[in-house]
Amino acid sequence: MSGPDLEALFRAAGVRGWLLAADIDTGREIGHGADEPVPTASMFKVPLMVEFCRQADAGLLDPASRVTVTGADRVGGPTGLSAMLDDVTISLRDLAYLMIAVSDNTAADVLLARVGMEAVNAMLDGFGLTGTRVLQSAGETNSSMADDAGHAWPFLEPEDLARLRVLDPPRTNHSTARELARLFGLIWRDEAASPSSCAWMRGVLNLQVWPHRLASGFPYDDVAVSGKTGTLPTLRGEAGVVEYPDGGRYAVAVCTRSFSTALNQPRADAVIGTAARMAVDHLRR
């Protein structure tokens, strides 16, 4: 499998693509543009979850402690607390679940305020993930798009794209395919936090409800796919882990940017699973 193979696959789907797939246990890997910075969109919620767990391990917060989320706390989003109308009292741990399983923006921002952006970035530095940064909350991301475009998203025109800070990695939450995959490897090897916290993170990541990207490449009852998607105008991505019944486990990150501004792009979603499957098959051969 070569770089041109993946390049042709991505272009046929109408996207640019970046990929890293790695055998979690042997370190063998295959990449395509794996070290190029890319916006992470909602995938920033994974390092936030890791730092939340590390603070719980250190006794800096109680994951069972409860907070009340009010209308003033809500930020835009179609899922979870973001879509609710009434005040909700919920534990910090369940906020973390919602921000991963259904990509709840409000849950993420309430948790980020408690954990601290500086702490998340310090954790990333400690793991040598210096190309990954959390610079904005979900609410700040949404606001910046409206400010830059001059009107509400997701209805954007092609001329709006050049003005969007969220599409410029240095000015938004960003990472690389390699570092996203490395972070998942740390979680699966019990190195990101305590073994019990890593086990909890693996369980939550396996509960993500979206089947149309990474999981679409592995439609088998005995293959487990866990992950976190990210979506912004023209951007679609997912990072996660694919586990086979023979014990093989592979951290995969696929990020794409489409040539079209259309909201619904099933080919762009599907190519994430197809590219991941090609890469994992290559590693398993």
Tab-separated table of C-alpha atoms in Angstrom:
chain	number	residue	atom	x	y	z
A	1	MET	CA	0.000	0.000	0.000
A	2	SER	CA	1.474	3.359	-0.987
A	3	GLY	CA	0.827	7.038	-0.498
A	4	PRO	CA	-0.537	7.349	-4.056
A	5	ASP	CA	-3.085	4.595	-3.327
A	6	LEU	CA	-4.548	6.649	-0.493
A	7	GLU	CA	-4.243	9.895	-2.431
A	8	ALA	CA	-6.325	8.464	-5.257
A	9	LEU	CA	-8.863	7.118	-2.790
A	10	PHE	CA	-9.280	10.487	-1.086
A	11	ARG	CA	-9.508	12.426	-4.335
A	12	ALA	CA	-12.161	10.080	-5.686
A	13	ALA	CA	-14.227	10.993	-2.614
A	14	GLY	CA	-13.751	14.705	-3.263
A	15	VAL	CA	-11.460	15.353	-0.304
A	16	ARG	CA	-7.903	15.873	0.809
A	17	GLY	CA	-6.939	13.309	3.404
A	18	TRP	CA	-4.494	12.699	6.231
A	19	LEU	CA	-4.077	9.315	7.922
A	20	LEU	CA	-2.046	7.391	10.454
A	21	ALA	CA	-2.713	3.777	11.402
A	22	ALA	CA	-0.502	2.034	13.957
A	23	ASP	CA	-0.375	-1.407	15.531
A	24	ILE	CA	-0.747	-0.496	19.209
A	25	ASP	CA	1.426	-3.377	20.391
A	26	THR	CA	4.208	-3.560	17.794
A	27	GLY	CA	4.433	0.070	16.703
A	28	ARG	CA	4.228	-0.773	12.996
A	29	GLU	CA	2.467	2.045	11.186
A	30	ILE	CA	1.397	3.464	7.874
A	31	GLY	CA	0.735	7.126	7.228
A	32	HIS	CA	-0.339	9.655	4.645
A	33	GLY	CA	0.402	13.286	5.472
A	34	ALA	CA	0.484	12.099	9.073
A	35	ASP	CA	2.523	15.008	10.447
A	36	GLU	CA	0.651	17.865	8.784
A	37	PRO	CA	-1.312	19.984	11.281
A	38	VAL	CA	-5.089	19.712	10.929
A	39	PRO	CA	-8.007	21.217	12.864
A	40	THR	CA	-9.408	18.688	15.301
A	41	ALA	CA	-12.990	19.983	15.561
A	42	SER	CA	-14.751	17.859	18.207
A	43	MET	CA	-11.823	15.474	18.508
A	44	PHE	CA	-10.402	18.010	20.992
A	45	LYS	CA	-12.757	16.348	23.470
A	46	VAL	CA	-10.453	13.309	23.704
A	47	PRO	CA	-7.484	15.099	25.331
A	48	LEU	CA	-10.010	16.900	27.549
A	49	MET	CA	-11.333	13.515	28.676
A	50	VAL	CA	-7.805	12.276	29.359
A	51	GLU	CA	-6.954	15.264	31.557
A	52	PHE	CA	-10.295	14.934	33.363
A	53	CYS	CA	-9.381	11.341	34.237
A	54	ARG	CA	-5.867	12.278	35.312
A	55	GLN	CA	-7.220	14.946	37.660
A	56	ALA	CA	-9.669	12.406	39.077
A	57	ASP	CA	-6.791	9.960	39.596
A	58	ALA	CA	-4.830	12.664	41.436
A	59	GLY	CA	-7.771	13.543	43.672
A	60	LEU	CA	-8.057	17.037	42.202
A	61	LEU	CA	-11.722	16.503	41.383
A	62	ASP	CA	-14.454	14.032	42.225
A	63	PRO	CA	-15.908	12.569	39.014
A	64	ALA	CA	-19.179	11.905	40.829
A	65	SER	CA	-19.585	15.521	41.956
A	66	ARG	CA	-22.648	17.167	40.476
A	67	VAL	CA	-23.103	20.429	38.629
A	68	THR	CA	-26.231	22.164	37.390
A	69	VAL	CA	-26.149	23.211	33.748
A	70	THR	CA	-28.456	26.135	33.013
A	71	GLY	CA	-29.556	27.892	29.873
A	72	ALA	CA	-26.716	30.369	30.349
A	73	ASP	CA	-24.206	27.503	30.053
A	74	ARG	CA	-25.546	26.139	26.780
A	75	VAL	CA	-23.658	26.456	23.512
A	76	GLY	CA	-24.849	25.507	20.050
A	77	GLY	CA	-25.082	21.874	19.114
A	78	PRO	CA	-27.650	19.292	18.020
A	79	THR	CA	-27.107	16.715	20.763
A	80	GLY	CA	-27.230	16.175	24.495
A	81	LEU	CA	-27.444	19.128	26.870
A	82	SER	CA	-26.936	21.510	23.953
A	83	ALA	CA	-30.357	20.536	22.595
A	84	MET	CA	-32.213	20.545	25.920
A	85	LEU	CA	-34.426	23.327	27.229
A	86	ASP	CA	-34.409	22.871	31.002
A	87	ASP	CA	-31.743	23.014	33.693
A	88	VAL	CA	-29.956	19.701	34.210
A	89	THR	CA	-28.053	18.482	37.276
A	90	ILE	CA	-25.447	15.933	36.303
A	91	SER	CA	-22.122	14.475	37.451
A	92	LEU	CA	-18.808	15.506	35.932
A	93	ARG	CA	-18.286	11.907	34.824
A	94	ASP	CA	-21.569	11.877	32.937
A	95	LEU	CA	-20.666	15.184	31.290
A	96	ALA	CA	-17.536	13.437	29.986
A	97	TYR	CA	-19.657	10.549	28.718
A	98	LEU	CA	-22.006	12.903	26.847
A	99	MET	CA	-19.211	14.896	25.229
A	100	ILE	CA	-17.734	11.685	23.795
A	101	ALA	CA	-20.723	9.443	23.057
A	102	VAL	CA	-22.901	12.108	21.407
A	103	SER	CA	-20.322	14.919	21.028
A	104	ASP	CA	-22.276	17.227	23.349
A	105	ASN	CA	-20.722	20.703	23.066
A	106	THR	CA	-22.295	22.054	26.233
A	107	ALA	CA	-21.060	19.094	28.276
A	108	ALA	CA	-17.567	19.625	26.870
A	109	ASP	CA	-17.466	23.319	27.697
A	110	VAL	CA	-18.731	22.851	31.258
A	111	LEU	CA	-16.093	20.168	31.775
A	112	LEU	CA	-13.372	22.274	30.140
A	113	ALA	CA	-14.143	25.140	32.514
A	114	ARG	CA	-13.669	22.762	35.457
A	115	VAL	CA	-10.543	20.989	34.163
A	116	GLY	CA	-8.794	24.012	32.622
A	117	MET	CA	-7.408	24.516	29.139
A	118	GLU	CA	-3.864	25.083	30.423
A	119	ALA	CA	-3.965	21.782	32.263
A	120	VAL	CA	-5.031	19.947	29.088
A	121	ASN	CA	-2.147	21.431	27.117
A	122	ALA	CA	0.339	20.737	29.914
A	123	MET	CA	-0.770	17.100	29.871
A	124	LEU	CA	-0.215	16.958	26.116
A	125	ASP	CA	3.272	18.420	26.559
A	126	GLY	CA	4.018	15.778	29.173
A	127	PHE	CA	3.274	13.043	26.654
A	128	GLY	CA	5.338	14.759	23.953
A	129	LEU	CA	2.222	15.602	21.937
A	130	THR	CA	3.446	19.119	21.256
A	131	GLY	CA	1.657	19.314	17.909
A	132	THR	CA	-1.717	18.977	19.614
A	133	ARG	CA	-3.306	22.017	21.233
A	134	VAL	CA	-6.665	22.984	22.710
A	135	LEU	CA	-7.039	26.721	22.114
A	136	GLN	CA	-10.821	27.152	22.056
A	137	SER	CA	-13.931	25.855	23.722
A	138	ALA	CA	-16.760	24.569	21.557
A	139	GLY	CA	-18.652	27.792	22.175
A	140	GLU	CA	-15.681	29.890	21.101
A	141	THR	CA	-15.341	27.783	17.971
A	142	ASN	CA	-18.983	28.384	17.054
A	143	SER	CA	-18.744	32.102	17.771
A	144	SER	CA	-15.597	32.510	15.696
A	145	MET	CA	-17.298	31.000	12.655
A	146	ALA	CA	-20.239	33.376	12.894
A	147	ASP	CA	-17.880	36.325	13.399
A	148	ASP	CA	-15.588	35.367	10.519
A	149	ALA	CA	-18.343	34.541	8.030
A	150	GLY	CA	-20.544	37.454	9.041
A	151	HIS	CA	-23.558	35.161	9.336
A	152	ALA	CA	-24.567	31.959	11.058
A	153	TRP	CA	-23.118	28.643	9.977
A	154	PRO	CA	-23.502	25.861	8.782
A	155	PHE	CA	-24.805	27.644	5.686
A	156	LEU	CA	-21.535	28.838	4.192
A	157	GLU	CA	-20.514	30.003	0.770
A	158	PRO	CA	-17.157	29.085	-0.786
A	159	GLU	CA	-15.898	32.631	-0.303
A	160	ASP	CA	-16.527	32.346	3.445
A	161	LEU	CA	-13.995	29.557	3.912
A	162	ALA	CA	-10.848	31.651	3.587
A	163	ARG	CA	-12.015	33.812	6.505
A	164	LEU	CA	-12.693	30.979	8.952
A	165	ARG	CA	-10.109	30.685	11.709
A	166	VAL	CA	-11.417	27.203	12.522
A	167	LEU	CA	-9.973	25.954	9.230
A	168	ASP	CA	-6.506	27.386	10.001
A	169	PRO	CA	-4.721	24.967	12.364
A	170	PRO	CA	-2.528	27.509	14.224
A	171	ARG	CA	-5.613	29.540	15.158
A	172	THR	CA	-7.874	26.742	16.339
A	173	ASN	CA	-7.781	23.397	18.136
A	174	HIS	CA	-5.366	21.271	16.153
A	175	SER	CA	-3.295	18.116	16.020
A	176	THR	CA	-1.852	15.688	13.478
A	177	ALA	CA	-3.055	12.258	12.449
A	178	ARG	CA	0.048	10.784	14.078
A	179	GLU	CA	-0.521	12.473	17.436
A	180	LEU	CA	-4.230	11.666	17.507
A	181	ALA	CA	-3.401	8.001	16.951
A	182	ARG	CA	-0.652	8.156	19.587
A	183	LEU	CA	-3.090	9.502	22.168
A	184	PHE	CA	-5.448	6.592	21.528
A	185	GLY	CA	-2.527	4.207	21.852
A	186	LEU	CA	-1.743	5.661	25.279
A	187	ILE	CA	-5.336	5.072	26.373
A	188	TRP	CA	-5.380	1.488	25.103
A	189	ARG	CA	-2.023	0.638	26.736
A	190	ASP	CA	-3.122	2.067	30.125
A	191	GLU	CA	-0.484	4.796	29.844
A	192	ALA	CA	-2.700	7.889	29.559
A	193	ALA	CA	-4.041	7.631	33.126
A	194	SER	CA	-4.572	4.930	35.752
A	195	PRO	CA	-5.590	1.492	34.440
A	196	SER	CA	-9.108	1.920	35.820
A	197	SER	CA	-9.476	5.353	34.221
A	198	CYS	CA	-8.146	4.071	30.898
A	199	ALA	CA	-10.615	1.183	31.029
A	200	TRP	CA	-13.439	3.694	31.628
A	201	MET	CA	-12.260	5.849	28.700
A	202	ARG	CA	-12.142	2.834	26.405
A	203	GLY	CA	-15.693	1.957	27.400
A	204	VAL	CA	-16.982	5.471	26.735
A	205	LEU	CA	-15.201	5.718	23.377
A	206	ASN	CA	-16.811	2.414	22.404
A	207	LEU	CA	-20.241	3.963	23.082
A	208	GLN	CA	-19.911	6.694	20.454
A	209	VAL	CA	-23.168	6.633	18.496
A	210	TRP	CA	-21.903	7.548	15.017
A	211	PRO	CA	-21.431	4.510	12.721
A	212	HIS	CA	-20.906	6.313	9.403
A	213	ARG	CA	-17.168	7.045	9.449
A	214	LEU	CA	-14.499	4.844	11.007
A	215	ALA	CA	-16.886	2.019	11.931
A	216	SER	CA	-18.265	1.830	8.380
A	217	GLY	CA	-15.004	0.246	7.240
A	218	PHE	CA	-15.305	-2.644	9.705
A	219	PRO	CA	-18.908	-3.966	9.516
A	220	TYR	CA	-18.296	-7.160	11.483
A	221	ASP	CA	-19.867	-8.312	14.723
A	222	ASP	CA	-16.544	-9.531	16.104
A	223	VAL	CA	-14.534	-6.360	15.319
A	224	ALA	CA	-14.868	-3.555	17.874
A	225	VAL	CA	-14.484	0.054	16.775
A	226	SER	CA	-14.140	2.848	19.326
A	227	GLY	CA	-13.539	6.482	18.490
A	228	LYS	CA	-14.402	10.153	18.381
A	229	THR	CA	-15.528	12.087	15.338
A	230	GLY	CA	-14.938	15.717	14.483
A	231	THR	CA	-16.930	17.906	12.086
A	232	LEU	CA	-16.627	21.494	10.875
A	233	PRO	CA	-17.399	23.132	7.530
A	234	THR	CA	-15.591	21.018	4.880
A	235	LEU	CA	-13.862	19.033	7.666
A	236	ARG	CA	-14.688	15.486	8.669
A	237	GLY	CA	-12.503	13.215	10.732
A	238	GLU	CA	-12.351	10.448	13.253
A	239	ALA	CA	-9.693	8.951	15.475
A	240	GLY	CA	-10.082	5.700	17.327
A	241	VAL	CA	-9.092	2.075	17.773
A	242	VAL	CA	-10.053	-1.046	15.823
A	243	GLU	CA	-9.839	-4.334	17.750
A	244	TYR	CA	-9.917	-7.789	16.128
A	245	PRO	CA	-10.902	-11.063	17.818
A	246	ASP	CA	-7.340	-12.379	17.424
A	247	GLY	CA	-6.074	-9.632	19.750
A	248	GLY	CA	-4.860	-7.257	17.070
A	249	ARG	CA	-5.574	-3.631	17.915
A	250	TYR	CA	-4.871	-0.633	15.760
A	251	ALA	CA	-5.001	3.084	16.512
A	252	VAL	CA	-6.272	4.982	13.480
A	253	ALA	CA	-6.771	8.674	12.753
A	254	VAL	CA	-8.257	9.904	9.480
A	255	CYS	CA	-8.891	13.593	8.777
A	256	THR	CA	-10.397	14.979	5.584
A	257	ARG	CA	-11.189	18.325	4.016
A	258	SER	CA	-13.698	18.359	1.186
A	259	PHE	CA	-13.500	20.427	-1.974
A	260	SER	CA	-17.235	21.161	-1.655
A	261	THR	CA	-19.028	23.214	0.998
A	262	ALA	CA	-22.104	20.937	0.920
A	263	LEU	CA	-23.352	19.894	4.361
A	264	ASN	CA	-24.229	16.321	3.392
A	265	GLN	CA	-21.312	14.444	1.843
A	266	PRO	CA	-21.703	10.701	2.291
A	267	ARG	CA	-18.649	9.971	0.139
A	268	ALA	CA	-16.468	12.068	2.431
A	269	ASP	CA	-17.851	10.255	5.481
A	270	ALA	CA	-17.450	6.823	3.931
A	271	VAL	CA	-13.873	7.334	2.752
A	272	ILE	CA	-12.788	7.635	6.380
A	273	GLY	CA	-13.837	4.043	6.985
A	274	THR	CA	-12.501	2.826	3.640
A	275	ALA	CA	-9.086	4.414	4.128
A	276	ALA	CA	-8.877	3.101	7.678
A	277	ARG	CA	-9.743	-0.414	6.516
A	278	MET	CA	-7.106	-0.288	3.757
A	279	ALA	CA	-4.456	0.856	6.256
A	280	VAL	CA	-5.357	-1.716	8.896
A	281	ASP	CA	-5.461	-4.513	6.302
A	282	HIS	CA	-1.964	-3.461	5.226
A	283	LEU	CA	-0.714	-3.693	8.811
A	284	ARG	CA	-2.327	-7.098	9.306
A	285	ARG	CA	-0.764	-8.630	6.204
